[in-house]
Amino acid sequence: MDTKFSVAVHVLILISESPSPLHSDQMAGSVGTNASYIRKILALLKKAGLVGRRKGAGGYSLTAAPQQITLLQIHRAVMEDPELHLLDIHRNPNDRCIVGRHIRPVLTGMFAEIEEAFARSLAEKTLADCIAGIRQRIQ
């Protein structure tokens, strides 16, 4: 299972909420991974226009307010292969089998609906919602 999405959300929250600039090694300590992996995630977020480098003090900053950054934007930023799907169908169903002959068209439609619902759900949530959830758990 790929964890780039949750790591990206974690890193963006750190950037948003830190009173001072953070570097990849500091973020890696919070995430529990190495700094090179964090830099890879940051590069994807930067390419998507969600973060930028801070001038002077170094570190990173958000390019928009947390309320304006949707989880869908973050998810799409870290998906390195846009052709990958959440759900995929096995490659070689046997056409001589009644199920094998019909499984691909049946599941293709269902899986497309599920992925569209997933995208709509991510589009309704923002980085600010994640921050609010953390603040609520702290209290």
Short mmCIF file of C-alpha atoms in Angstrom, two decimals:
data_model
loop_
_atom_site.label_atom_id
_atom_site.label_comp_id
_atom_site.label_asym_id
_atom_site.label_seq_id
_atom_site.Cartn_x
_atom_site.Cartn_y
_atom_site.Cartn_z
CA MET A 1 0.00 0.00 0.00
CA ASP A 2 1.26 3.45 -0.92
CA THR A 3 1.54 5.99 1.89
CA LYS A 4 2.62 9.06 -0.11
CA PHE A 5 -0.81 10.66 0.33
CA SER A 6 -0.85 10.48 4.13
CA VAL A 7 2.78 11.60 4.29
CA ALA A 8 1.96 14.56 2.03
CA VAL A 9 -0.95 15.61 4.26
CA HIS A 10 1.29 15.25 7.34
CA VAL A 11 4.02 17.38 5.77
CA LEU A 12 1.58 20.07 4.61
CA ILE A 13 0.11 20.33 8.10
CA LEU A 14 3.60 20.68 9.56
CA ILE A 15 4.42 23.44 7.07
CA SER A 16 1.15 25.21 7.72
CA GLU A 17 1.31 25.11 11.49
CA SER A 18 5.00 25.59 12.20
CA PRO A 19 5.89 29.04 13.52
CA SER A 20 9.32 28.77 11.91
CA PRO A 21 10.58 27.29 8.64
CA LEU A 22 11.01 23.52 8.65
CA HIS A 23 13.54 21.52 6.69
CA SER A 24 13.13 17.98 5.39
CA ASP A 25 15.07 16.40 8.26
CA GLN A 26 12.74 17.99 10.82
CA MET A 27 9.67 16.83 8.88
CA ALA A 28 11.15 13.34 8.56
CA GLY A 29 11.45 13.16 12.34
CA SER A 30 7.74 13.87 12.73
CA VAL A 31 6.67 11.51 9.94
CA GLY A 32 9.00 8.73 11.06
CA THR A 33 10.87 8.32 7.79
CA ASN A 34 14.04 9.60 6.17
CA ALA A 35 14.65 13.08 4.85
CA SER A 36 15.21 11.94 1.26
CA TYR A 37 11.68 10.48 1.14
CA ILE A 38 10.29 13.77 2.48
CA ARG A 39 12.20 15.67 -0.21
CA LYS A 40 10.65 13.39 -2.84
CA ILE A 41 7.16 14.17 -1.50
CA LEU A 42 7.98 17.89 -1.32
CA ALA A 43 9.16 17.83 -4.94
CA LEU A 44 5.82 16.36 -6.01
CA LEU A 45 3.92 18.95 -3.96
CA LYS A 46 6.05 21.74 -5.41
CA LYS A 47 5.51 20.47 -8.96
CA ALA A 48 1.75 20.56 -8.29
CA GLY A 49 2.05 24.15 -7.02
CA LEU A 50 1.01 23.37 -3.43
CA VAL A 51 4.29 24.40 -1.76
CA GLY A 52 7.13 26.75 -2.53
CA ARG A 53 10.55 27.41 -1.07
CA ARG A 54 10.75 30.16 1.51
CA LYS A 55 13.10 32.96 0.66
CA GLY A 56 15.85 33.79 3.13
CA ALA A 57 15.21 31.47 6.05
CA GLY A 58 14.83 28.40 3.84
CA GLY A 59 12.28 25.69 4.35
CA TYR A 60 8.90 25.51 2.64
CA SER A 61 5.63 27.41 2.65
CA LEU A 62 2.12 26.73 1.39
CA THR A 63 1.15 28.51 -1.81
CA ALA A 64 -2.48 28.82 -0.68
CA ALA A 65 -4.41 28.91 2.58
CA PRO A 66 -5.21 25.48 4.07
CA GLN A 67 -8.93 26.13 3.39
CA GLN A 68 -8.14 26.34 -0.32
CA ILE A 69 -6.13 23.12 -0.59
CA THR A 70 -8.35 20.09 -1.08
CA LEU A 71 -7.39 16.55 -0.27
CA LEU A 72 -8.07 15.77 -3.93
CA GLN A 73 -5.37 18.24 -4.98
CA ILE A 74 -2.93 16.64 -2.56
CA HIS A 75 -3.84 13.12 -3.69
CA ARG A 76 -3.39 14.01 -7.35
CA ALA A 77 -0.08 15.75 -6.58
CA VAL A 78 1.51 12.61 -5.17
CA MET A 79 0.04 10.15 -7.66
CA GLU A 80 3.04 9.70 -9.90
CA ASP A 81 1.15 7.60 -12.44
CA PRO A 82 -2.25 9.11 -13.29
CA GLU A 83 -3.21 5.83 -14.99
CA LEU A 84 -3.12 3.97 -11.66
CA HIS A 85 -6.50 3.29 -10.15
CA LEU A 86 -7.62 2.62 -6.60
CA LEU A 87 -9.21 -0.57 -7.81
CA ASP A 88 -7.96 -2.59 -10.74
CA ILE A 89 -9.10 -5.75 -12.45
CA HIS A 90 -6.97 -8.85 -12.83
CA ARG A 91 -5.38 -9.12 -16.24
CA ASN A 92 -6.25 -12.51 -17.71
CA PRO A 93 -9.79 -13.67 -17.02
CA ASN A 94 -10.64 -16.81 -18.99
CA ASP A 95 -13.11 -15.98 -21.77
CA ARG A 96 -14.23 -19.62 -21.89
CA CYS A 97 -15.62 -19.22 -18.35
CA ILE A 98 -19.00 -17.49 -18.01
CA VAL A 99 -17.71 -15.33 -15.15
CA GLY A 100 -14.34 -14.71 -16.81
CA ARG A 101 -16.07 -13.51 -19.97
CA HIS A 102 -18.21 -10.92 -18.16
CA ILE A 103 -16.25 -9.85 -15.09
CA ARG A 104 -14.21 -7.08 -16.73
CA PRO A 105 -17.14 -4.99 -18.10
CA VAL A 106 -19.15 -5.43 -14.90
CA LEU A 107 -16.35 -4.45 -12.55
CA THR A 108 -15.05 -1.66 -14.82
CA GLY A 109 -18.30 0.28 -14.46
CA MET A 110 -18.60 -0.35 -10.74
CA PHE A 111 -14.98 0.54 -10.04
CA ALA A 112 -15.30 3.76 -12.05
CA GLU A 113 -18.31 4.82 -9.94
CA ILE A 114 -16.42 4.05 -6.72
CA GLU A 115 -13.38 6.05 -7.84
CA GLU A 116 -15.57 9.00 -8.83
CA ALA A 117 -17.23 8.93 -5.38
CA PHE A 118 -13.78 8.80 -3.77
CA ALA A 119 -12.63 11.85 -5.78
CA ARG A 120 -15.79 13.79 -4.88
CA SER A 121 -15.26 12.98 -1.21
CA LEU A 122 -11.63 14.14 -1.32
CA ALA A 123 -12.69 17.34 -3.11
CA GLU A 124 -15.05 18.15 -0.22
CA LYS A 125 -12.30 17.96 2.42
CA THR A 126 -9.48 20.45 2.84
CA LEU A 127 -6.16 20.66 4.58
CA ALA A 128 -7.92 23.00 7.05
CA ASP A 129 -10.31 20.14 7.94
CA CYS A 130 -7.31 17.97 8.81
CA ILE A 131 -5.78 20.74 10.90
CA ALA A 132 -9.10 21.25 12.71
CA GLY A 133 -9.28 17.52 13.44
CA ILE A 134 -5.82 17.55 14.97
CA ARG A 135 -6.59 20.62 17.06
CA GLN A 136 -9.79 18.98 18.29
CA ARG A 137 -7.92 15.84 19.34
CA ILE A 138 -5.33 17.94 21.19
CA GLN A 139 -8.00 19.59 23.36
#
